[in-house]
Each structure stands twice: as structure tokens, then as C-alpha cells.
Short mmCIF file of C-alpha atoms in Angstrom, two decimals:
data_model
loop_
_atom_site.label_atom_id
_atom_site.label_comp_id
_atom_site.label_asym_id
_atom_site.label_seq_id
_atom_site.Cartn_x
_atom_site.Cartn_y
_atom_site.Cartn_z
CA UNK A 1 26.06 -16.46 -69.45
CA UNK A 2 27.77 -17.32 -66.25
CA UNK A 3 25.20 -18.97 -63.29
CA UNK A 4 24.48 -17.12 -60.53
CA UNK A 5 25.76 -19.56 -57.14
CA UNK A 6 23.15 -19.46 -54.36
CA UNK A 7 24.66 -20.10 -51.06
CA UNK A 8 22.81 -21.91 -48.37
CA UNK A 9 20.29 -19.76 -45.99
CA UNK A 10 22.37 -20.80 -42.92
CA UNK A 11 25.79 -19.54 -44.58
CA UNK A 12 24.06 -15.95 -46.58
CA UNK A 13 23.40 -15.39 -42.45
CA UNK A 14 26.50 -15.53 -41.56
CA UNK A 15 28.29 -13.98 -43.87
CA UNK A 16 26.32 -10.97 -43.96
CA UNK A 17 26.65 -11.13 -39.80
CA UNK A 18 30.68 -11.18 -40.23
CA UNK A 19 30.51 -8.28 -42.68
CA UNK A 20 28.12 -6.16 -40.48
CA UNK A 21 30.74 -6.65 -37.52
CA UNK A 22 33.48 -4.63 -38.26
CA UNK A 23 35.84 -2.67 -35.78
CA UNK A 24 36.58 -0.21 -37.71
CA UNK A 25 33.07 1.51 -38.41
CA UNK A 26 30.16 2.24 -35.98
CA UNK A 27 27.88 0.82 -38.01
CA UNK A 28 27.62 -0.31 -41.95
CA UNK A 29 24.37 -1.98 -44.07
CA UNK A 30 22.77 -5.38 -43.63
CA UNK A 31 20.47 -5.71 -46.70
CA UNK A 32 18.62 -2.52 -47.11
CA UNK A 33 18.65 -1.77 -43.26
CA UNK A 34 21.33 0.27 -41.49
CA UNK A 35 23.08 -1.95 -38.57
CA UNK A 36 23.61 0.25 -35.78
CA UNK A 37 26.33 -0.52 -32.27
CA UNK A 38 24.44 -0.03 -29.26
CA UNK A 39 26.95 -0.90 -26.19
CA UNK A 40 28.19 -3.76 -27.84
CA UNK A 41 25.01 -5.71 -29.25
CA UNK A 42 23.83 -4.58 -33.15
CA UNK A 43 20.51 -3.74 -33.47
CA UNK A 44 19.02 -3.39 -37.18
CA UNK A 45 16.81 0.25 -37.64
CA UNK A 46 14.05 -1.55 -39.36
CA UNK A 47 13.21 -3.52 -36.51
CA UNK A 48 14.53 -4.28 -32.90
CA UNK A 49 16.61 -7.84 -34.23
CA UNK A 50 19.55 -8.65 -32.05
CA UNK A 51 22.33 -10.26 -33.44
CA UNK A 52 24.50 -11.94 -31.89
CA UNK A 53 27.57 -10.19 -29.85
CA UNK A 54 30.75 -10.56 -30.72
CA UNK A 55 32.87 -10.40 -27.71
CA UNK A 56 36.32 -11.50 -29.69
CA UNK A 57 36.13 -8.51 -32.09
CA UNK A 58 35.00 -6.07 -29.16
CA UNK A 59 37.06 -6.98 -26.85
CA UNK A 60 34.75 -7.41 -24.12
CA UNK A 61 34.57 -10.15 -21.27
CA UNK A 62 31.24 -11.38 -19.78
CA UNK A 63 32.69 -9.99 -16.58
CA UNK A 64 33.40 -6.83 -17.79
CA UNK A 65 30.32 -6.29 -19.86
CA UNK A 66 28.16 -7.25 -16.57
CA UNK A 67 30.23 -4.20 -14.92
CA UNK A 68 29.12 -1.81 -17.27
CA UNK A 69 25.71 -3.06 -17.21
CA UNK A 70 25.43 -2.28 -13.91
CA UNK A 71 27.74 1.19 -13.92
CA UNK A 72 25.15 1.96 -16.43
CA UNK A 73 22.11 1.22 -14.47
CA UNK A 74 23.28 3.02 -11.55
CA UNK A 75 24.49 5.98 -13.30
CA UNK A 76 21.77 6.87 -14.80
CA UNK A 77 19.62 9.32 -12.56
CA UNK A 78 20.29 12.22 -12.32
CA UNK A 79 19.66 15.78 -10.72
CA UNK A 80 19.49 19.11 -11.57
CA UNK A 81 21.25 21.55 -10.65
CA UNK A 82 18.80 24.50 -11.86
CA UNK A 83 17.86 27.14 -8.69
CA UNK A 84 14.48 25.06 -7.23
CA UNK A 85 12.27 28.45 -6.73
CA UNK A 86 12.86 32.15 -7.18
CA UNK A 87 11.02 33.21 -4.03
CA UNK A 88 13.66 32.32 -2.05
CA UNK A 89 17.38 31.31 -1.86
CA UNK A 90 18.39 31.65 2.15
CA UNK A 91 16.89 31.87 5.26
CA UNK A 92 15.55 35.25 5.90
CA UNK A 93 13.87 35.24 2.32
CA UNK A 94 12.37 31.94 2.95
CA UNK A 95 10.93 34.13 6.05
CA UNK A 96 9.91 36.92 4.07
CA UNK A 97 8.25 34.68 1.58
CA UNK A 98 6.16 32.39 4.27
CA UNK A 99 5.19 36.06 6.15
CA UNK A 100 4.10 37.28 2.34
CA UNK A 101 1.77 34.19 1.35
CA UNK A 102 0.87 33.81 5.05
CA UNK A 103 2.34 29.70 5.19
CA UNK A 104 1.34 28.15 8.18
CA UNK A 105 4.14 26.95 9.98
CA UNK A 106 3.25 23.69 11.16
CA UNK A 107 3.11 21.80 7.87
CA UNK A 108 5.75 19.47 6.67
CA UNK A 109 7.41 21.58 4.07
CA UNK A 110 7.72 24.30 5.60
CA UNK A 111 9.42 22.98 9.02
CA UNK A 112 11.66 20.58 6.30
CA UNK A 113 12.56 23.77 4.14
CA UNK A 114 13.11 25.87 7.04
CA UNK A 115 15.19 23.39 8.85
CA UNK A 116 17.39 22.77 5.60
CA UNK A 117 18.25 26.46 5.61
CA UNK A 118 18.82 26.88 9.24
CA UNK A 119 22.02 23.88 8.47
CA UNK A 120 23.25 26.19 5.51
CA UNK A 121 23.52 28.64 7.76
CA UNK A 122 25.42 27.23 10.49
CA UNK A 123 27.37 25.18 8.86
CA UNK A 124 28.73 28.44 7.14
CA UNK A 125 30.10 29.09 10.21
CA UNK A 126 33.35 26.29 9.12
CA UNK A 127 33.28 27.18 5.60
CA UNK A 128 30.57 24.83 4.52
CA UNK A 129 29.22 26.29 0.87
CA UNK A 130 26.01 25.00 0.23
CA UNK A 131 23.03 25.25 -1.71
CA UNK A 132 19.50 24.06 -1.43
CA UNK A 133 18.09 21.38 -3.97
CA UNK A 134 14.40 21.47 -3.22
CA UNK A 135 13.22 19.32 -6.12
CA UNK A 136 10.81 15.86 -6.20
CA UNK A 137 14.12 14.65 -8.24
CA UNK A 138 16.56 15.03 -6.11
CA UNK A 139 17.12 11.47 -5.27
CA UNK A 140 17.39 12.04 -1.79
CA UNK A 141 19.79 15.04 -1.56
CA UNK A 142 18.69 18.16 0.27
CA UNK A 143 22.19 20.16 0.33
CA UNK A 144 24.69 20.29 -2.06
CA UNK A 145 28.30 22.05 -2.09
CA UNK A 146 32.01 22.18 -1.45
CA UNK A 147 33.72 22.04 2.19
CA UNK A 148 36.62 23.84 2.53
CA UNK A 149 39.30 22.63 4.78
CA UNK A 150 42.15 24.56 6.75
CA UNK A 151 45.68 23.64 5.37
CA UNK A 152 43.90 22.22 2.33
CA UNK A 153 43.67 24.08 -1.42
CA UNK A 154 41.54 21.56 -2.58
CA UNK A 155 37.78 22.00 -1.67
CA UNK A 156 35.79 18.72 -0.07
CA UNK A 157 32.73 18.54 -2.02
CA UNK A 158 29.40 17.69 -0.20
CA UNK A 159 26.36 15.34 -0.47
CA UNK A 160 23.62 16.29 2.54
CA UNK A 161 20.64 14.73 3.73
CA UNK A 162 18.64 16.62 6.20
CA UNK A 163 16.26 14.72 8.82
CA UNK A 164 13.54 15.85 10.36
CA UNK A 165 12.96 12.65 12.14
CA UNK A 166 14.90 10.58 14.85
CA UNK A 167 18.38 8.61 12.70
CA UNK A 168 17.94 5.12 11.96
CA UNK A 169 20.70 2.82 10.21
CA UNK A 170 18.79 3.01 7.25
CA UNK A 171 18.89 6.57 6.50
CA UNK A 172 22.69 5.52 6.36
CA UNK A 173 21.94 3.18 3.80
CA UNK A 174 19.46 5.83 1.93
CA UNK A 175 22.69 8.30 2.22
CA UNK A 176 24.75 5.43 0.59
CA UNK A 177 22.24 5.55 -2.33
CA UNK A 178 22.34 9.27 -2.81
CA UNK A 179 25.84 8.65 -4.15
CA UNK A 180 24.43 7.10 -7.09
CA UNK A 181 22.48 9.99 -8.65
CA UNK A 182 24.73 12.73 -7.23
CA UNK A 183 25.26 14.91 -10.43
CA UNK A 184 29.02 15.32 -12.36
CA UNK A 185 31.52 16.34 -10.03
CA UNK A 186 29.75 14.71 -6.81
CA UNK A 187 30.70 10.97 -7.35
CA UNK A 188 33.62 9.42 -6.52
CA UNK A 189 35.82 8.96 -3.52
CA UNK A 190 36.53 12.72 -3.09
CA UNK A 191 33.10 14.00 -1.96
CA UNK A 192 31.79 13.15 1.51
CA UNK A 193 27.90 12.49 2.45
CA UNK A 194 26.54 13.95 5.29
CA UNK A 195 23.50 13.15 7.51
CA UNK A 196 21.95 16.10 9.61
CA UNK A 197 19.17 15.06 11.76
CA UNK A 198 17.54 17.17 14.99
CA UNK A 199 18.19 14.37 17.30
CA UNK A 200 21.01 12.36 18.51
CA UNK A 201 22.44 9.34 16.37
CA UNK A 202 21.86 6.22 17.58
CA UNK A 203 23.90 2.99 18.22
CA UNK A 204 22.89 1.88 15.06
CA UNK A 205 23.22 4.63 13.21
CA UNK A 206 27.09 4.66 14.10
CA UNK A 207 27.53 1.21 14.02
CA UNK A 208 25.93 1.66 10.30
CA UNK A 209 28.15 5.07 9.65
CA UNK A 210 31.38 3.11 10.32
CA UNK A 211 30.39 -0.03 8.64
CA UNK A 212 30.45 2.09 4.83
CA UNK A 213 33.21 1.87 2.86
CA UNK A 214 32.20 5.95 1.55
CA UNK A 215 33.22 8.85 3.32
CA UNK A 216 30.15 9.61 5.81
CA UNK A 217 29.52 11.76 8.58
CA UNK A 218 26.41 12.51 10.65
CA UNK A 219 25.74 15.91 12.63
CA UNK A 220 23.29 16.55 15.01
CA UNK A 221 22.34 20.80 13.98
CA UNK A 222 19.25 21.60 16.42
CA UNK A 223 16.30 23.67 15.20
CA UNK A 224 17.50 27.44 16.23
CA UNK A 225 21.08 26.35 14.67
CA UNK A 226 23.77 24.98 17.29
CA UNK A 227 25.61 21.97 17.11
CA UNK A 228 25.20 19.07 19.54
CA UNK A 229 27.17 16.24 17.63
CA UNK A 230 29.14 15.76 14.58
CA UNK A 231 30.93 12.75 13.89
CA UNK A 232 32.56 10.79 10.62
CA UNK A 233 33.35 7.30 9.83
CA UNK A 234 37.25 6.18 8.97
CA UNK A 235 36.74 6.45 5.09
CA UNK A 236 36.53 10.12 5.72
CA UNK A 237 38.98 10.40 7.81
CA UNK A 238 41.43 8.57 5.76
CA UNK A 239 40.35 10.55 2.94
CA UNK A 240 40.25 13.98 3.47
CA UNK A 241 40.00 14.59 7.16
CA UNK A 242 43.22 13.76 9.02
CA UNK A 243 44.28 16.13 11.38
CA UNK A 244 40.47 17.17 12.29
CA UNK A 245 38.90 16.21 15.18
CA UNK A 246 35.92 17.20 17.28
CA UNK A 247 35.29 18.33 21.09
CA UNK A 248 32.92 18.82 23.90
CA UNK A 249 32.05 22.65 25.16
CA UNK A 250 30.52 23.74 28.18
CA UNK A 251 29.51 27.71 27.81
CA UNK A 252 28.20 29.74 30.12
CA UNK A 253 30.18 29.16 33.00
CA UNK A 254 29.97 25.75 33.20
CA UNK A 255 32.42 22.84 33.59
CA UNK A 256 32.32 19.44 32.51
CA UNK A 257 31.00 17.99 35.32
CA UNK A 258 27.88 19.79 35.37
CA UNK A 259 24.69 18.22 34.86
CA UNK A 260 22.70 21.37 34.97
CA UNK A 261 19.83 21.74 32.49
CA UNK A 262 19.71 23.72 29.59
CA UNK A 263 17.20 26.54 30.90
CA UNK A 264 19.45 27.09 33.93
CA UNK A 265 21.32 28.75 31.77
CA UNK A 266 24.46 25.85 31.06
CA UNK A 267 24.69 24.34 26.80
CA UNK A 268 26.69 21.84 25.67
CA UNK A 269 27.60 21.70 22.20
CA UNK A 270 30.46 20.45 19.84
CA UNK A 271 33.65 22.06 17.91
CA UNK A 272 35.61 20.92 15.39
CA UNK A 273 39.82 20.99 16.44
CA UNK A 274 42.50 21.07 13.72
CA UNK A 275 45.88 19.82 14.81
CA UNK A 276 44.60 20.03 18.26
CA UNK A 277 43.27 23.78 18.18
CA UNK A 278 40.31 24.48 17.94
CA UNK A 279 39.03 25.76 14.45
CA UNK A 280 36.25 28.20 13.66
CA UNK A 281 36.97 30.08 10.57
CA UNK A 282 33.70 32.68 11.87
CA UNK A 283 35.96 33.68 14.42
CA UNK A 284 38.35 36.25 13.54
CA UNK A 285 40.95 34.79 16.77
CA UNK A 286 42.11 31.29 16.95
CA UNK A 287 41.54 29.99 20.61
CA UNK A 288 42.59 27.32 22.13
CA UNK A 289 39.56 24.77 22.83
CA UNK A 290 38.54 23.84 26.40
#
């Protein structure tokens, strides 16, 4: 009877590494446990062994395996997009609901919920489509939806943060974030973020907005629903919003040069222009802006 030839511990190893490494298969049998390919180091079922990755065979640098390390790690929140309550969907059934259950109006949620839907519904007003999130997932996005542009097939989809408190730069930096668990179909370099706060941006907060590299924009939407600023950083407007623009209006009477008060009966607010005319799809006339 022919010997059996042991082969030293250090070389069994290794052999039965190279034949558990094999591009062809997902996975194959070390000894009596299954070897299994989990992004590109093997793991054995029986227990939670490493072995050793084999970049050579899978064709992965350190560089790019560091990449999709961290593509991985920042891809993996997410949001839902399930409706966040039945008792309401829109303003005036938010109302309803708060008059039914008798909500007291000076609490935090419902001047933030309240607020969120009085910026859905103006921004209607140029063809914003937008729906509320309302969940303690939502990573930091309140609105979500598609923007549709004149002259432009192709909807802009939406990321929104709304404010209830004065901008600082680092709500820019928090709406940088939201990019990272917007769901499939909000990431990449077509969708634009968008800060809505009650007050005025600051320096900063422009400074920050045209530092990004994403498409931003911040808007200024009061409580009762007009428009006092809305402004977007050169990522946008390279991307998607050439040929927009936005402009100062004086209603009631007033001119440019007044400095009369709101209650004496004078507003100033903001429009949007396209190719230099002014552009509010609510309006069933195109007029000129002043």
C-alpha cells in the first residue's frame, strides 16, 4: 500500500487558501466550512476568520478599495419614502387636523410642520412638486420633489431643508450632508438642495452657499407664504439653471426708492426671470418684470 504524503502545516494553508480564491465562483469549501466573498475579503460561515485578500485575482487597488469603503459608508442611510401620517397631506388638512385634536399652536412641531407646508404651497406657484417627509429618519430632509423648468423636458429634482431659525453656514454644511442619505433617484449631480429659512441669509451663509461644489440654493419664504429672497450658488447655475435669474418687486404702488414700511401698505419681494422675462407659471399672462 502506497504512503499517504503529509505536507507541512504552513503549505496545507496555503494551498487550501489558493483553492478557496477562485474568480470564477462566489464562493467554494474550505474543509467542511463554506468560504463565502464579502466585498472582496473571504470570510468562513463557521466562524468570522479573515483570510487574507487577494487584490491580484480581484482586481482591486488599495486606492480603489478605500473608495468603495467609503462610497459604502456614506451610502448607506437611507429614507423612506412611505406617506409620514394619514391625517394630513397639505395645508388646509394639517388645519383641519390641529382644529380637530385642538393642537396648540405655539409648540415646535406644529409651527415646523405648518411652516413646511406653507413652502409647498408657494413654491407651487413656479412648478415646484413637493412632498412632505415628516419622519425622525429623514436625515435632515423636510421636502422632497421634482422642479420643473421652462424650456426644459427634463424635471430638476429637489432636496429641501426648512428652517425655522435664523441661517448659519452650517446649515449649509448640514444641507451638504443631506445629499448622502437622499433616497434612489435624489443623488447625484442632477438634483439641487435647497435651504428655506424665515429670515434673511447671512454673509456667511452665502459665502458658505457659493463655496459647495453641489448645486445649492437658499430662499427666504416668510410665514404667511411670500418670497423675500431666493438665491443659488454657480454649481446650479451651471447645471441646470442658465438662463434663470431673479429680481426685486415693489407692489403696491411703490418704486424702488421707497423706504416705506411694510404696514404703510409698500412689500418688497422677489421673482424669478427666464431669459430676461419674468416667469410665473401661476399666472396665466407672461409680463414683463419691473
Amino acid at each position: 500500500m502506497k504512503a499517504k504524503v503529509r505536507l507541512p502545516v504552513r503549505n496545507r494553508k496555503a494551498s487550501a487558501k489558493k483553492s478557496a480564491v477562485d474568480d470564477s465562483v462566489s464562493s467554494s469549501k474550505l474543509g467542511k466550512e463554506k468560504v463565502v466573498a464579502v466585498k472582496g475579503k473571504y470570510v468562513t460561515s463557521g466562524d468570522t476568520t479573515k483570510v487574507r485578500r487577494t487584490r491580484k485575482r480581484l482586481g482591486t487597488s488599495p486606492i480603489q478599495g478605500a473608495m468603495q469603503h467609503e462610497h459604502d459608508h456614506l451610502s448607506a442611510p437611507r429614507i423612506s419614502l412611505l406617506a409620514p401620517t394619514t391625517n394630513h397631506h397639505d395645508l388646509a388638512s394639517f388645519l383641519e387636523h390641529s382644529r380637530n385634536i385642538d393642537s396648540k399652536r405655539s409648540t415646535t412641531v406644529y409651527r415646523g410642520t405648518h411652516y413646511e407646508y406653507t413652502v409647498i404651497e408657494f413654491l407651487k406657484t413656479y412648478n415646484f412638486t413637493l412632498r412632505r417627509m415628516g419622519r425622525s429618519n429623514d436625515l435632515g430632509i423636510d421636502l422632497l420633489g421634482q422642479w420643473q423648468l421652462p424650456s426644459d423636458p427634463q424635471e430638476l429634482r429637489v432636496l429641501v431643508q426648512c428652517k425655522a431659525s435664523k441661517p448659519r453656514p452650517a446649515m449649509v454644511r448640514e444641507l451638504e450632508g443631506a445629499y448622502v442619505g437622499a433616497p434612489a433617484g435624489w443623488r447625484g449631480a442632477d438634483v439641487m438642495a435647497l435651504l428655506v429659512t424665515r429670515d434673511p441669509a447671512t454673509l456667511g451663509v452665502r459665502n458658505a452657499l457659493q463655496r459647495s461644489r453641489l448645486p445649492m440654493g437658499f430662499a427666504q419664504i416668510t410665514e404667511s407664504g411670500a418670497l423675500r429672497q431666493f438665491m443659488w450658488n454657480h454649481a446650479a447655475q451651471e447645471a441646470r439653471l442658465t438662463g434663470m435669474s431673479v429680481t426685486n418687486e415693489y407692489r403696491r404702488g411703490s418704486s424702488p426708492s421707497s423706504s416705506a414700511p411694510s404696514d404703510s401698505g409698500v412689500e418688497s419681494a422677489v421673482s424669478l426671470q427666464w431669459m430676461g422675462k419674468r416667469w410665473n407659471p401661476s399666472e396665466n399672462v407672461s409680463q414683463t418684470s419691473i
